[in-house]
Structure formats: C-alpha cells, structure tokens
C-alpha cells in the first residue's frame, strides 16, 4: 500500500504570499501530525488531528498558520502572509492511533524569498 | 527551549567502531521513540520503548529507556557506512504529542 504522500515536494514563494501544503495519510490512519523541521534541527510539533478535529494546535507559531482535515483523511496546512522565517521542511505523519507508530511523508521544502 | 536534548550533535567514526547517542530530558514521557532520517526523506521509526528500564535490541542497535522514563540511549555496535544518517529521539508527552530532540548526525567512514 501507499505511504504518506505530501505535495508539493518543493515550494518557492515570495514574502507575503499565501501557500497551501497537502498531506495524504495512509488510508485508515485516524491520527495525523504536522511538524516543521529547520536545517540541522529535529522536527518541531505544529498540530495534530484525531479524525476531523484539531486535537492540539498548540505548536502553531501564530495565527498566520492554519490546518484543516475536513473529511478525516487528507489535510492541508495553510500559511498566510509568508515570511522568510517560515522557510523550512514541513513534515506530515500519520498513525493508526494517537501516540502510536508514526509514518512520515517525505516533506515539503518551503522557501520564502 | 528543547524538551529533549540529544548528544552528541555530530559524530564521525570509522567503520567497525562502537558509539552511543544520548537523549535526555527533565520531563517524564509515556514512551520514547528513536528514528533515523536520511537527506530529503522523512524520519523512519526504529523502535519504541515504553517501560522504564526497558532494553530493546535490533540487530546491532541497542536501545535503553531510563528507569524514570526521562532519558534514553542508542548504542550501535560495529558501525557500518549504511548506519550514516540523522538519529532522532521523540518523547510522547501526555499520551498524544511527540517532542523531538535536535538530532545526532552520524557519519560512518569506510
């Protein structure tokens, strides 16, 4: 079966623009996590979903960041008014249950110029 | 502030040598996971440890969870060039959220 997929793999945008990053989890996985990874660092927790609802969004840096998972499967991370400091790799992971084994996608590399 | 501190940050060794990577915190975790990540890819789970004092072995890799569930170590015996990568520990906090360490970048030279 297919693993976690993320699109696009690379995104270059200008400062101030809006971007959407998509995550397709493994079919049947109820938990979905978003992380941000800067160069030379470990992944930093942003938000996680249990089903359709955002169970914990305490890691979102500010209100420019928002994520949805309307049907409990695909999730979209949305960033408004992008800033150069938003440049990083955005990782998505899914698991059968909250706190279980996470399967990661390859990430989306976001570059804000 | 990093909830989990990993050491060392970088490690460059010759093939055949042994090494240990440490993951420390002042917080108690429900469980702790170790991942390996290669450039351009997402982390891949190696092991999950749950019980304080638990030791798990995966071929040449030995993982230990501290008695108080605040720290962990990864020991690699007779390292091979294929072990090269970024090793990450991740603690499960409040049974629902993972915090990652900053990683240990391992380079094994042939």
Coordinates of C-alpha atoms in Angstrom, one line a residue:
Chain A
X1 CA 0.0 0.0 0.0
X2 CA 1.0 3.6 -0.5
X3 CA 2.7 5.5 2.3
X4 CA 2.2 9.1 3.4
X5 CA 2.5 11.5 0.5
X6 CA 3.0 15.2 0.5
X7 CA 2.6 17.8 -2.2
X8 CA 4.3 19.8 -3.5
X9 CA 7.7 18.4 -2.7
X10 CA 9.2 21.9 -3.1
X11 CA 7.6 25.3 -3.0
X12 CA 9.2 28.6 -3.6
X13 CA 7.1 31.7 -2.8
X14 CA 7.6 35.4 -2.3
X15 CA 7.3 37.0 1.1
X16 CA 3.7 38.0 1.8
X17 CA 2.1 35.3 -0.4
X18 CA -0.3 32.5 0.7
X19 CA 0.7 28.8 0.4
X20 CA -1.1 25.5 0.9
X21 CA 0.7 22.3 1.7
X22 CA -1.1 19.0 1.3
X23 CA -0.7 15.7 3.1
X24 CA -2.3 12.4 2.1
X25 CA -2.0 10.0 5.0
X26 CA -2.1 6.2 5.0
X27 CA -5.6 5.0 4.4
X28 CA -7.4 4.2 7.7
X29 CA -5.0 6.2 9.9
X30 CA -7.0 8.3 12.3
X31 CA -4.2 10.5 13.7
X32 CA -2.4 13.0 11.6
X33 CA 0.5 15.2 12.7
X34 CA 2.2 18.2 11.1
X35 CA 5.8 19.2 12.0
X36 CA 8.3 21.8 10.9
X37 CA 12.0 21.0 10.5
X38 CA 14.6 23.6 10.2
X39 CA 18.1 22.8 8.9
X40 CA 20.1 20.8 11.4
X41 CA 17.2 20.5 13.9
X42 CA 14.7 17.9 14.8
X43 CA 11.0 18.2 13.8
X44 CA 9.0 20.7 15.8
X45 CA 5.4 19.8 16.6
X46 CA 2.8 22.1 15.0
X47 CA -0.6 20.5 15.2
X48 CA -2.3 17.1 15.3
X49 CA -5.7 15.8 14.3
X50 CA -7.7 12.9 15.6
X51 CA -10.2 12.3 12.9
X52 CA -11.5 15.6 11.5
X53 CA -10.9 17.7 14.6
X54 CA -7.7 19.5 15.6
X55 CA -7.0 17.9 18.9
X56 CA -4.0 20.0 19.7
X57 CA -2.8 23.1 17.8
X58 CA -0.5 24.5 20.5
X59 CA 2.5 24.2 18.2
X60 CA 1.3 26.6 15.5
X61 CA 3.6 29.6 15.7
X62 CA 0.9 32.3 15.2
X63 CA -2.4 33.0 13.6
X64 CA -0.9 33.0 10.1
X65 CA -0.8 29.2 10.3
X66 CA -3.9 27.1 10.0
X67 CA -4.6 23.5 9.2
X68 CA -7.7 21.5 8.2
X69 CA -8.7 17.9 7.8
X70 CA -12.4 18.2 6.7
X71 CA -13.1 14.5 5.9
X72 CA -10.7 12.9 8.3
X73 CA -8.2 11.9 5.6
X74 CA -6.3 14.5 3.6
X75 CA -5.0 17.5 5.5
X76 CA -3.9 20.9 4.3
X77 CA -1.6 23.3 6.1
X78 CA -2.2 26.9 5.2
X79 CA 0.2 29.7 5.7
X80 CA -0.9 33.3 5.1
X81 CA 1.4 36.3 4.5
X82 CA 4.5 34.1 4.4
X83 CA 7.7 35.4 6.0
X84 CA 11.3 34.4 5.3
X85 CA 11.4 32.7 8.7
X86 CA 8.8 30.3 7.6
X87 CA 11.3 28.6 5.3
X88 CA 11.7 25.0 6.4
X89 CA 10.7 21.5 5.6
X90 CA 7.1 20.7 6.6
X91 CA 6.6 17.1 7.5
X92 CA 3.4 15.2 7.9
X93 CA 3.0 11.9 9.7
X94 CA 0.0 9.6 10.3
X95 CA -0.7 6.8 12.7
X96 CA -3.5 4.3 13.5
X97 CA -4.0 5.8 16.9
X98 CA -2.8 8.9 18.7
X99 CA 0.6 8.2 20.2
X100 CA 1.2 5.2 18.1
X101 CA 3.9 4.5 15.5
X102 CA 4.1 7.5 13.1
X103 CA 4.7 7.1 9.4
X104 CA 6.2 10.2 7.9
X105 CA 5.9 11.6 4.4
X106 CA 9.0 12.9 2.6
X107 CA 8.1 16.5 3.5
X108 CA 7.5 19.8 1.6
X109 CA 10.5 22.1 1.4
X110 CA 9.2 25.7 1.6
X111 CA 11.4 28.5 0.6
X112 CA 10.2 32.1 1.1
X113 CA 12.2 34.6 -0.8
Chain B
X1 CA 13.6 25.6 24.7
X2 CA 14.2 22.0 23.6
X3 CA 12.4 19.5 25.8
X4 CA 14.7 16.7 24.7
X5 CA 18.5 17.2 24.5
X6 CA 20.5 14.9 22.3
X7 CA 24.2 14.4 22.5
X8 CA 26.5 14.4 20.7
X9 CA 25.2 16.6 17.9
X10 CA 27.7 15.3 15.4
X11 CA 29.6 12.0 15.3
X12 CA 32.2 10.9 12.7
X13 CA 33.7 7.5 13.2
X14 CA 35.4 4.7 11.3
X15 CA 33.6 1.6 10.2
X16 CA 33.7 -1.1 12.9
X17 CA 33.7 1.3 15.9
X18 CA 31.0 1.4 18.6
X19 CA 29.0 4.5 19.5
X20 CA 26.3 5.7 21.9
X21 CA 23.8 8.5 21.4
X22 CA 22.1 10.0 24.4
X23 CA 18.6 11.6 24.7
X24 CA 17.9 13.4 28.0
X25 CA 15.0 15.4 29.5
X26 CA 13.7 16.7 32.8
X27 CA 10.2 15.6 31.8
X28 CA 8.7 12.1 32.0
X29 CA 7.4 10.6 28.8
X30 CA 4.7 8.0 28.2
X31 CA 7.0 6.3 25.7
X32 CA 10.1 7.2 23.6
X33 CA 10.8 6.5 20.0
X34 CA 14.0 6.5 18.0
X35 CA 14.0 7.5 14.3
X36 CA 16.6 7.6 11.6
X37 CA 16.3 10.2 8.8
X38 CA 18.2 10.4 5.6
X39 CA 18.5 13.6 3.5
X40 CA 15.3 14.5 1.6
X41 CA 13.2 11.9 3.4
X42 CA 11.0 11.8 6.4
X43 CA 12.1 10.1 9.6
X44 CA 11.7 6.3 9.8
X45 CA 10.8 4.6 13.1
X46 CA 13.5 2.3 14.5
X47 CA 12.0 1.4 17.9
X48 CA 9.5 2.4 20.6
X49 CA 10.4 1.9 24.3
X50 CA 7.6 2.1 26.9
X51 CA 8.6 0.7 30.2
X52 CA 11.2 2.3 32.5
X53 CA 14.4 0.3 32.3
X54 CA 13.4 -1.4 29.1
X55 CA 16.1 -2.6 26.8
X56 CA 15.4 -3.5 23.1
X57 CA 17.8 -4.9 20.6
X58 CA 17.5 -4.5 16.8
X59 CA 20.4 -6.3 15.2
X60 CA 23.5 -4.2 16.1
X61 CA 21.4 -1.4 17.7
X62 CA 20.6 -1.5 21.4
X63 CA 18.0 1.0 22.9
X64 CA 17.5 1.7 26.5
X65 CA 14.8 3.6 28.3
X66 CA 15.8 5.1 31.7
X67 CA 14.2 3.9 34.9
X68 CA 12.4 7.2 35.4
X69 CA 11.4 7.4 31.7
X70 CA 13.2 10.7 31.3
X71 CA 16.1 9.6 29.2
X72 CA 17.2 7.1 26.6
X73 CA 20.3 5.9 24.8
X74 CA 21.0 4.2 21.5
X75 CA 24.1 2.1 21.2
X76 CA 25.4 0.9 17.8
X77 CA 27.9 -1.9 17.7
X78 CA 30.4 -2.3 14.8
X79 CA 29.0 0.7 12.9
X80 CA 28.8 0.4 9.1
X81 CA 28.6 3.1 6.4
X82 CA 24.9 2.2 6.0
X83 CA 24.3 3.5 9.5
X84 CA 25.1 7.0 8.4
X85 CA 22.2 9.4 8.9
X86 CA 20.4 11.7 11.4
X87 CA 19.2 9.9 14.5
X88 CA 16.3 11.5 16.4
X89 CA 14.6 10.6 19.6
X90 CA 11.0 11.6 20.2
X91 CA 9.1 11.5 23.5
X92 CA 5.4 11.0 23.8
X93 CA 4.0 13.7 26.1
X94 CA 0.6 13.4 27.7
X95 CA -0.1 10.3 25.6
X96 CA -0.8 12.4 22.5
X97 CA 2.0 14.7 21.4
X98 CA 5.6 14.0 20.3
X99 CA 8.5 16.2 21.1
X100 CA 11.7 15.5 19.1
X101 CA 15.3 16.0 20.1
X102 CA 17.6 18.1 17.9
X103 CA 19.2 15.0 16.4
X104 CA 22.6 13.4 16.2
X105 CA 24.2 13.4 12.8
X106 CA 26.2 10.2 12.4
X107 CA 28.8 9.7 9.7
X108 CA 30.5 6.3 9.4
X109 CA 33.5 6.3 7.2
X110 CA 34.5 3.1 5.3

